[in-house]
Amino acid sequence: MSKRFLNGSEWAAMILVGAERLTRNVDRVNALNVFPVPDGDTGTNMNLTMTAGVAELKNKPSEEVGRAAEVLSKGLLMGARGNSGVILSQLFRGFARAISGQGELTVPLFANALQQGVDTAYKAVVKPVEGTILTVAREAARHGLTAARRTSDLKEWMVEVHAKASETLARTQDMLPVLKQVGVVDSGGQGLVYLYEGFVDYLSEGNFASSAAQGREFQAPVSLREAPVPPTIPAPAIRASGGANTAAQSKITTESIAFPYDMEFFIQRVTTSSPFPEQTFRKALERDGDSIILIEDEGIVKVHVHSRRPGDVINFALTYGEITHIHILNMQEQHRELLAQQPVVKQEAPAAPRQDEPTSGPVVDYALPGVVDLPSISASPESEPNPDVYELASYGVVAVSVGEGNAELFRSLGVDIVLSGGQSMNPSTEDLLGAITSLSAHHIFVLPNNPNIIMAAKQAAELAERPVTVLQTRTLPQGMAAMLSFQENDSETSNIERMTKAYERVVTGSVTQAVRDTEMDGVQIKEGHYIGIKDKTIVASASSPSEACKALLSDLLVSGGEILTILTGDNAEGEQTEELEQWLAQQYPDVEVEVHEGGQPLYPYLFAVEP
């Protein structure tokens, strides 16, 4: 059965089948991680990113393919996790822009959209590497442009695109030596091939003759209908425990919180023929509110504001369009709970409009009446705000960490918000953006502390309407070194320069168990053995963690070092750690050793050597 076009429902159904194919193969994609360590998460990140996009697609179906692609793009953008997830979101972002306003998708439009998606993704990556998902996407798109001149049948065309993607995926071993050495293909590229495989499956004759293909309302595959939407980090209070943040809160009274209602909602604009009057809207909110964040994206405006009169804010916003997904948090109640040392109730702040979810604690859904007046926000506040409370701090710091001990260390160093995340679970762009926008500071520093989180952090920084510096810390010790050099009273330029020099001086190492037999960097590795990793290079493999630690430390300290920091993981044994300290005292008596209980999973020991 020949098919020459897809409407919005059909295209969405095809996306859902592709996403389901990826969901079924998450473990296979994760297993392609080139390092033999138990933290391969490319498949997980791509799947969580697609799940966020699918949630939007299911919530806002459209018969117009351009609109459906726009909805998916928004969901992917805010749900993107890790480098692979960010790249995937950019591929579909460019795709959506290419078919904006289109009612149906034909082969020529599909081919052009794939190419524009590739162009967008390449622009988002500072230093593209050949042999990755980018290469697979590029070669498939190029072939798609050529194939579009030979056929107008969507199935025939997609079969060729998928075949080219698969062929390129196989060649990634020849493009990246590390892939050839381990004997695997690129994990991100494999995830993309699974998506395309799902597209082909949907377009095949047997599957296409479904209710969705006949133009009726589509249903997501069962596995996706049951899959939960990835959790998001709430704004404004992502974490309110520990460190300087708690101490600062204890110095103010609950009554001094002049604008107690923390509001987040979306405006779906009535008309998009003219630009959204952002400055006018902002000035109106500023008359009786603060902490205002506005993000406008093609007809949808995300609003965040602290206000004294939430009803007036809602009524004013209604003059610009339909209001959806309203969340209001009473910060005075939250503050009272914090002072009583009770856990702060957390609530999701959705990245884009979707089905309402139950709320708890001080977060309430604001029920709109059937008829509302539309007055302007009053220009005469009931009382003057307390300047000491709402004066912006010079800096705010967001750090990503894993393990409660490590999180406490970051808080003690002055980090305001610690997001939980690491190798096995990366925070999304939305999580990071929520943390950034929740801080009342002129300039925000973000410490990703993991190479797979840097791109999502940069994407969040671009979306934030304030100065944000993403320091490219790749390990927890690097992030801690950066914070040790941070000075609250110094200039942004000086802090950036000093913090960057501090983390770049740190030599880091880690010990974990191998999950497969392989040979890397000239080291023979057996499954279950402990491997020592210096930065990104495997330097040791041994049957016990003690032997692996000693071999790794000998390499880390070969050029000297004044301070050695040890972060113990949740499976590190106390006797083993004591033995290691005694060995260090004998072998390296001039090195100052500091031991902290980090609590990180998978890695019993993390090391940092400072000159």
XYZ file of C-alpha atoms in Angstrom:
611
model
C 0.000 0.000 0.000
C 1.578 3.234 -1.196
C 1.470 6.246 1.076
C 2.520 9.682 -0.141
C 1.660 11.929 2.803
C 1.149 11.927 6.571
C -1.178 14.214 8.473
C -0.478 15.261 12.045
C -2.147 12.260 13.693
C -0.399 9.800 11.389
C 2.984 11.411 11.889
C 2.456 11.384 15.660
C 1.521 7.703 15.550
C 4.739 7.024 13.635
C 6.744 8.891 16.278
C 5.089 6.846 19.018
C 6.000 3.568 17.330
C 9.597 4.765 16.972
C 9.673 5.785 20.619
C 8.265 2.411 21.631
C 11.009 0.668 19.645
C 13.588 2.724 21.522
C 11.893 1.933 24.848
C 12.138 -1.807 24.173
C 15.842 -1.526 23.402
C 17.032 0.822 26.143
C 19.201 -1.833 27.779
C 20.812 -2.729 24.448
C 21.707 0.897 23.789
C 23.052 1.311 27.324
C 25.161 -1.806 26.872
C 27.024 -0.146 23.993
C 28.731 2.294 26.343
C 32.389 2.118 25.327
C 33.707 2.048 28.874
C 33.298 -1.275 30.718
C 31.741 0.510 33.691
C 28.210 0.073 35.071
C 26.945 3.530 34.167
C 26.124 3.417 30.487
C 23.025 5.594 30.193
C 22.756 6.781 26.589
C 19.654 4.661 26.024
C 18.107 5.832 29.280
C 18.713 9.485 28.423
C 17.335 9.164 24.900
C 14.320 7.232 26.167
C 13.511 9.731 28.928
C 13.877 12.567 26.422
C 11.509 10.877 23.970
C 9.075 10.054 26.795
C 8.865 13.746 27.680
C 8.149 14.591 24.036
C 5.609 11.805 23.696
C 3.768 13.062 26.795
C 3.266 16.406 25.035
C 2.278 14.751 21.776
C -0.365 12.641 23.501
C -1.689 15.643 25.395
C -2.009 17.969 22.390
C -2.798 15.978 19.232
C -3.192 17.860 15.981
C -4.204 16.954 12.452
C -1.629 19.469 11.160
C 1.790 17.866 10.983
C 3.585 21.182 11.526
C 1.755 21.732 14.785
C 2.329 18.139 15.940
C 6.063 18.493 15.282
C 6.121 21.764 17.219
C 4.472 20.093 20.237
C 6.968 17.220 20.160
C 9.883 19.639 19.841
C 8.827 21.589 22.942
C 8.503 18.436 25.003
C 11.876 17.140 23.869
C 13.586 20.469 24.468
C 12.564 20.697 28.108
C 12.865 16.977 28.803
C 16.311 16.551 27.228
C 18.764 14.589 29.389
C 22.442 14.063 28.755
C 24.338 14.824 25.560
C 22.443 12.210 23.564
C 19.087 13.574 24.715
C 20.044 17.164 23.926
C 21.237 16.206 20.449
C 18.026 14.253 19.857
C 15.962 17.263 20.931
C 17.896 19.493 18.534
C 17.362 17.078 15.628
C 13.608 17.348 16.117
C 13.758 21.077 16.848
C 15.230 21.744 13.429
C 12.771 19.252 11.925
C 9.821 21.127 13.454
C 11.036 24.483 12.182
C 11.392 23.081 8.673
C 7.754 21.937 8.456
C 6.196 24.758 10.453
C 2.733 25.592 9.107
C 2.469 22.434 6.998
C -0.719 20.388 7.107
C 0.745 17.199 5.642
C 4.201 15.684 5.344
C 5.440 14.470 1.978
C 8.725 12.812 1.091
C 10.400 16.054 -0.098
C 9.302 17.868 3.083
C 10.404 14.939 5.251
C 13.827 14.861 3.598
C 14.352 18.602 3.942
C 13.226 18.521 7.569
C 15.688 15.755 8.429
C 18.494 17.813 6.930
C 17.484 20.953 8.818
C 17.365 18.899 11.983
C 20.944 17.796 11.403
C 22.034 21.388 10.745
C 20.419 22.514 14.007
C 22.009 19.695 16.007
C 25.486 20.386 14.638
C 25.183 24.047 15.619
C 24.355 23.016 19.188
C 27.555 20.975 19.569
C 30.720 22.993 20.065
C 33.099 20.287 18.834
C 31.243 17.637 16.817
C 32.948 14.237 16.818
C 32.739 11.885 13.850
C 31.423 8.426 14.602
C 28.568 9.528 16.860
C 24.815 10.027 16.586
C 25.525 13.229 14.651
C 27.316 11.303 11.916
C 24.536 8.741 11.661
C 21.891 11.468 11.457
C 23.880 13.465 8.884
C 24.553 10.610 6.493
C 20.968 9.374 6.711
C 19.648 12.873 5.991
C 21.982 13.368 3.036
C 20.877 10.075 1.562
C 17.276 11.043 2.226
C 17.639 14.153 0.045
C 18.936 12.025 -2.814
C 16.344 9.298 -2.349
C 13.553 11.894 -2.365
C 14.288 12.486 -6.039
C 13.632 8.825 -6.840
C 10.422 8.062 -4.945
C 7.426 9.786 -3.452
C 6.376 6.747 -1.422
C 7.035 7.326 2.262
C 7.692 3.694 3.116
C 10.185 3.178 0.287
C 11.942 6.407 1.197
C 12.095 5.668 4.937
C 13.437 2.172 4.245
C 16.347 3.775 2.376
C 16.952 6.322 5.130
C 16.958 3.602 7.778
C 19.292 1.451 5.685
C 21.741 4.336 5.290
C 21.580 5.070 9.017
C 22.293 1.401 9.786
C 25.173 1.308 7.320
C 26.695 4.463 8.820
C 26.206 3.077 12.319
C 28.252 0.008 11.393
C 31.035 2.295 10.136
C 31.246 4.249 13.388
C 33.739 1.610 14.546
C 36.126 2.803 11.840
C 35.612 6.469 12.729
C 36.239 6.253 16.485
C 39.208 4.085 17.511
C 37.737 3.471 20.961
C 34.663 1.862 19.385
C 36.770 -0.416 17.246
C 38.941 -1.325 20.216
C 35.949 -2.440 22.262
C 34.054 -3.910 19.322
C 30.833 -1.888 19.556
C 29.028 0.767 17.533
C 28.091 4.224 18.802
C 25.310 4.009 21.377
C 23.601 7.281 20.426
C 23.659 6.325 16.767
C 22.124 2.966 17.651
C 19.324 4.717 19.529
C 18.563 6.838 16.463
C 18.547 3.745 14.250
C 15.981 2.145 16.570
C 13.779 5.244 16.157
C 14.041 5.025 12.377
C 13.366 1.305 12.566
C 10.110 2.097 14.335
C 9.235 4.615 11.619
C 9.701 1.929 8.969
C 7.622 -0.508 10.981
C 4.754 1.973 11.210
C 4.890 2.787 7.510
C 4.887 -0.870 6.511
C 1.661 -2.109 4.997
C 0.575 -4.266 7.944
C 0.935 -1.583 10.588
C -0.124 1.374 8.521
C -3.587 -0.021 7.905
C -4.472 0.877 11.493
C -7.015 3.278 12.880
C -4.311 5.924 13.109
C -3.372 5.409 9.480
C -7.003 5.827 8.493
C -7.004 9.290 10.027
C -8.816 8.440 13.258
C -7.478 9.489 16.634
C -4.279 7.653 17.396
C -3.397 5.847 20.611
C 0.105 5.493 21.987
C 1.516 1.976 22.145
C 0.698 0.301 25.438
C 4.252 0.547 26.810
C 4.264 4.295 26.248
C 0.762 4.852 27.564
C 1.849 3.204 30.793
C 5.281 4.821 30.947
C 5.478 7.609 33.553
C 6.544 11.081 32.544
C 10.093 11.668 33.817
C 10.070 13.506 37.135
C 10.922 17.175 37.057
C 12.597 19.354 39.638
C 10.256 21.861 41.225
C 10.667 25.585 41.081
C 11.311 27.626 43.077
C 12.305 25.363 45.976
C 14.184 22.418 44.523
C 16.099 21.721 47.680
C 15.931 23.694 50.873
C 18.109 21.708 53.212
C 21.642 22.135 54.412
C 24.408 24.635 53.857
C 24.252 28.376 53.610
C 20.841 28.317 51.981
C 19.137 27.092 55.167
C 21.110 29.506 57.348
C 19.995 32.437 55.214
C 16.341 31.405 55.415
C 16.502 31.223 59.195
C 17.535 34.880 59.372
C 14.244 36.195 58.019
C 10.744 36.015 59.415
C 7.842 34.381 57.639
C 5.880 37.629 57.733
C 8.644 39.493 55.895
C 8.017 37.503 52.705
C 6.317 40.308 50.849
C 5.187 38.303 47.810
C 4.176 34.947 49.277
C 2.572 33.220 46.283
C 4.985 31.529 43.925
C 3.116 31.073 40.652
C 3.834 29.138 37.481
C 1.484 28.747 34.542
C 1.316 28.753 30.750
C -0.464 31.168 28.439
C -1.632 29.720 25.148
C -1.948 32.864 23.099
C -5.207 33.696 21.376
C -3.360 35.134 18.407
C 0.212 34.780 17.232
C -0.035 37.276 14.384
C 1.800 39.857 16.481
C 4.749 39.412 18.874
C 4.004 38.829 22.539
C 4.412 42.190 24.371
C 6.924 40.829 26.826
C 8.113 44.162 28.231
C 4.563 45.423 28.805
C 3.578 42.175 30.487
C 6.702 42.182 32.632
C 6.211 45.778 33.780
C 2.618 45.032 34.781
C 3.741 42.074 36.898
C 6.548 44.114 38.467
C 4.009 46.531 39.981
C 3.134 43.964 42.615
C 5.520 41.049 42.170
C 9.091 39.905 41.699
C 11.183 36.925 40.543
C 9.547 37.241 37.137
C 10.548 34.810 34.404
C 8.912 34.822 30.960
C 9.756 32.277 28.257
C 7.896 32.754 24.972
C 8.083 29.983 22.374
C 5.874 30.141 19.305
C 2.531 30.864 20.855
C 3.072 29.507 24.362
C 4.328 31.733 27.176
C 5.671 30.208 30.387
C 5.194 32.590 33.328
C 6.848 32.486 36.725
C 6.191 35.223 39.288
C 6.075 35.810 43.048
C 2.939 37.805 43.803
C 0.742 39.093 46.614
C -2.510 38.637 44.684
C -2.556 35.508 42.510
C -6.123 36.135 41.361
C -5.157 39.475 39.818
C -2.207 37.864 38.041
C -4.433 35.178 36.528
C -7.074 37.675 35.443
C -4.458 39.890 33.837
C -2.852 36.934 32.022
C -6.240 35.883 30.658
C -6.270 38.987 28.463
C -3.471 37.401 26.456
C -4.846 33.905 25.983
C -5.955 30.665 27.604
C -4.350 29.786 30.953
C -3.249 26.208 31.572
C -1.378 24.207 34.208
C -1.448 26.664 37.042
C 0.623 25.866 40.109
C 0.686 28.136 43.144
C 2.941 27.561 46.129
C 2.497 29.454 49.386
C 6.076 30.371 50.331
C 5.089 31.586 53.791
C 3.758 28.135 54.609
C 6.856 26.613 53.052
C 9.056 28.877 55.176
C 7.241 27.899 58.359
C 7.860 24.236 57.539
C 11.524 24.938 56.893
C 11.937 26.726 60.211
C 10.283 23.759 61.903
C 12.901 21.582 60.184
C 10.283 19.684 58.257
C 10.915 18.522 54.686
C 9.864 21.052 52.109
C 6.992 19.716 50.016
C 8.042 19.477 46.404
C 5.849 19.837 43.353
C 6.512 19.378 39.697
C 6.818 22.381 37.456
C 5.882 21.010 34.013
C 7.989 21.968 31.043
C 5.001 22.362 28.768
C 1.224 22.004 29.097
C 0.084 18.463 29.829
C -2.493 16.579 31.907
C -2.888 17.960 35.423
C -1.227 15.923 38.116
C -2.213 15.700 41.780
C -0.646 18.282 44.048
C 0.204 18.093 47.708
C 1.170 20.282 50.612
C 1.160 24.015 50.031
C 0.940 23.685 46.243
C -2.581 24.220 44.924
C -4.223 24.276 41.522
C -5.998 27.589 41.020
C -9.504 26.822 39.769
C -10.670 29.367 37.228
C -14.299 30.523 37.550
C -16.573 30.352 34.552
C -16.706 34.134 34.222
C -13.857 36.408 35.280
C -13.300 40.133 35.249
C -10.118 41.269 33.586
C -8.762 44.155 35.675
C -5.209 45.374 35.453
C -2.841 44.568 38.278
C -2.984 47.270 40.876
C -0.146 49.764 40.750
C -0.510 50.469 44.475
C 0.848 47.616 46.586
C -0.715 47.154 49.991
C 2.663 47.575 51.688
C 6.197 48.213 50.670
C 8.305 45.055 50.221
C 11.152 44.457 52.629
C 14.282 45.453 50.643
C 16.505 43.254 52.787
C 14.495 40.178 51.862
C 14.207 40.737 48.118
C 17.518 42.339 47.331
C 19.169 40.055 44.768
C 22.319 38.272 45.829
C 25.387 38.750 43.668
C 25.705 35.038 42.847
C 23.802 31.803 42.990
C 25.342 28.373 42.459
C 23.734 25.192 41.136
C 25.683 21.931 41.279
C 24.872 18.410 40.133
C 25.958 15.679 42.516
C 25.313 12.068 43.435
C 25.448 10.636 46.952
C 24.140 12.441 50.028
C 27.616 12.900 51.482
C 28.841 14.620 48.337
C 25.722 16.798 48.275
C 26.415 17.919 51.846
C 29.995 18.752 50.894
C 28.773 20.978 48.073
C 26.306 22.724 50.389
C 29.022 23.316 52.943
C 31.104 24.951 50.209
C 28.314 27.431 49.470
C 26.293 25.755 46.718
C 22.681 26.972 46.870
C 20.953 24.134 45.016
C 22.227 20.583 44.635
C 20.501 18.567 41.923
C 20.676 14.819 42.212
C 22.213 13.291 39.118
C 25.216 11.516 37.765
C 26.226 8.778 35.391
C 23.084 6.705 35.731
C 20.515 9.528 35.865
C 21.135 12.925 34.312
C 18.969 15.938 35.202
C 16.981 17.277 32.269
C 17.170 20.721 30.730
C 13.962 21.538 32.605
C 15.440 20.388 35.919
C 18.456 22.634 35.429
C 16.376 25.572 34.195
C 14.077 25.246 37.201
C 17.068 25.392 39.527
C 18.516 28.430 37.748
C 15.279 30.410 37.718
C 14.526 29.632 41.364
C 17.568 31.540 42.634
C 17.272 35.255 43.364
C 20.722 36.267 42.167
C 22.241 38.500 39.504
C 24.554 35.795 38.141
C 24.252 32.017 38.331
C 27.097 29.497 38.193
C 26.284 25.932 37.156
C 28.624 23.032 37.972
C 27.557 19.982 35.882
C 30.291 17.757 37.384
C 29.745 15.211 34.618
C 30.599 15.423 30.902
C 27.189 14.060 29.980
C 25.380 16.935 31.706
C 27.304 19.868 30.217
C 25.188 20.180 27.053
C 21.901 20.118 28.967
C 23.314 22.747 31.340
C 24.269 24.991 28.418
C 20.827 24.546 26.885
C 19.214 25.544 30.185
C 21.521 28.567 30.399
C 20.385 29.706 26.954
C 16.733 29.489 28.009
C 17.253 31.391 31.267
C 16.616 35.124 31.176
C 19.597 36.037 33.322
C 23.393 35.741 33.165
C 24.430 32.110 33.624
C 27.942 30.663 33.468
C 28.288 26.920 32.954
C 31.699 25.847 34.223
C 32.662 22.671 32.395
C 33.447 20.601 35.472
C 33.480 16.940 34.483
C 33.839 15.268 37.891
C 32.652 15.835 41.452
C 36.188 16.666 42.692
C 36.534 19.278 39.946
C 33.286 20.902 41.075
C 34.476 20.951 44.683
C 37.799 22.497 43.658
C 35.941 25.205 41.751
C 33.792 26.016 44.797
C 36.845 26.201 47.076
C 38.163 29.030 44.901
C 34.825 30.866 44.614
C 34.693 34.296 46.296
C 31.320 35.916 46.887
C 32.678 39.475 46.883
C 34.789 39.219 43.734
C 33.810 40.078 40.159
C 32.232 37.629 37.721
C 35.295 37.682 35.472
C 37.699 37.011 38.327
C 35.547 34.221 39.730
C 35.206 32.524 36.351
C 38.958 32.716 35.739
C 39.899 31.522 39.210
C 37.324 28.709 39.390
C 38.289 27.469 35.935
C 41.981 27.352 36.816
C 41.152 25.550 40.062
C 39.192 22.691 38.516
C 41.548 22.336 35.559
C 44.454 21.711 37.975
C 42.712 18.762 39.609
C 43.695 15.268 38.457
C 40.818 12.872 39.146
C 40.554 9.132 39.403
C 37.834 6.579 40.073
C 37.502 2.892 40.834
C 34.562 0.745 39.768
C 33.748 -2.784 38.662
C 33.930 -3.834 35.020
C 30.710 -5.116 33.481
C 32.333 -6.896 30.527
C 35.568 -8.513 29.348
C 37.533 -6.215 27.073
C 40.880 -4.595 26.411
C 41.231 -0.824 26.594
C 44.229 1.475 26.691
C 46.483 -1.566 26.724
C 44.849 -2.962 29.878
C 43.276 -6.434 29.908
C 39.947 -6.251 31.748
C 37.790 -9.074 33.050
C 34.145 -8.798 34.027
C 33.806 -8.317 37.783
C 37.355 -7.012 38.227
C 37.967 -3.539 39.608
C 39.307 -0.953 37.197
C 41.150 2.279 37.960
C 40.357 5.234 35.696
C 42.539 8.339 35.522
C 40.383 11.090 34.056
C 39.068 9.124 31.018
C 41.876 6.579 30.673
C 41.835 3.113 32.241
C 45.220 2.559 33.890
C 44.649 -0.487 36.113
C 42.582 -3.640 36.495
C 42.688 -5.942 39.519
C 40.616 -8.599 41.243
C 40.210 -6.515 44.413
C 39.325 -2.840 44.966
C 42.394 -2.421 47.188
C 44.797 -3.496 44.425
C 43.023 -1.330 41.860
C 43.143 1.688 44.199
C 46.861 1.323 44.891
C 47.705 0.930 41.200
C 45.581 3.948 40.296
C 46.979 6.114 43.098
C 50.534 5.244 42.072
C 49.714 6.658 38.648
C 47.885 9.711 39.999
C 50.779 10.616 42.331
C 53.638 9.770 40.000
C 54.253 13.480 39.343
C 53.683 14.492 42.941
C 50.815 16.267 44.620
C 50.213 18.081 47.890
C 46.603 17.161 48.654
C 44.750 13.918 47.967
C 40.983 13.877 48.530
C 39.187 10.539 48.798
C 35.410 10.305 48.396
C 34.144 6.917 49.532
C 31.118 5.365 47.848
C 28.128 3.637 49.382
C 29.768 0.206 48.929
C 33.221 1.127 50.249
C 34.285 -0.895 53.294
C 35.718 0.904 56.321
C 38.563 -1.575 56.862
C 39.555 -1.252 53.227
C 39.630 2.531 53.483
C 41.763 2.415 56.643
C 44.208 0.044 54.961
C 44.422 2.431 52.021
C 45.152 5.378 54.327
C 47.932 3.419 56.056
C 49.448 2.479 52.698
C 49.379 6.126 51.585
C 51.051 7.240 54.829
C 53.898 4.812 54.184
C 54.298 5.355 50.456
C 53.511 9.081 50.230
C 54.207 10.620 53.674
C 54.339 14.165 52.287
C 50.864 14.027 50.771
C 48.012 15.431 52.866
C 45.092 12.985 52.722
C 41.465 13.975 53.306
C 38.729 11.311 53.429
C 35.009 12.098 53.085
C 31.993 9.813 52.921
C 30.558 10.708 49.530
C 27.929 8.002 49.274
C 28.054 7.765 45.463
C 26.796 4.483 43.945
C 28.793 2.254 41.565
C 32.130 3.886 42.429
C 33.540 2.774 45.808
C 36.312 5.380 45.526
C 36.760 8.743 43.831
C 40.151 10.465 44.061
C 41.339 14.014 43.467
C 44.969 15.124 43.442
C 45.813 18.805 43.723
C 49.332 20.176 43.128
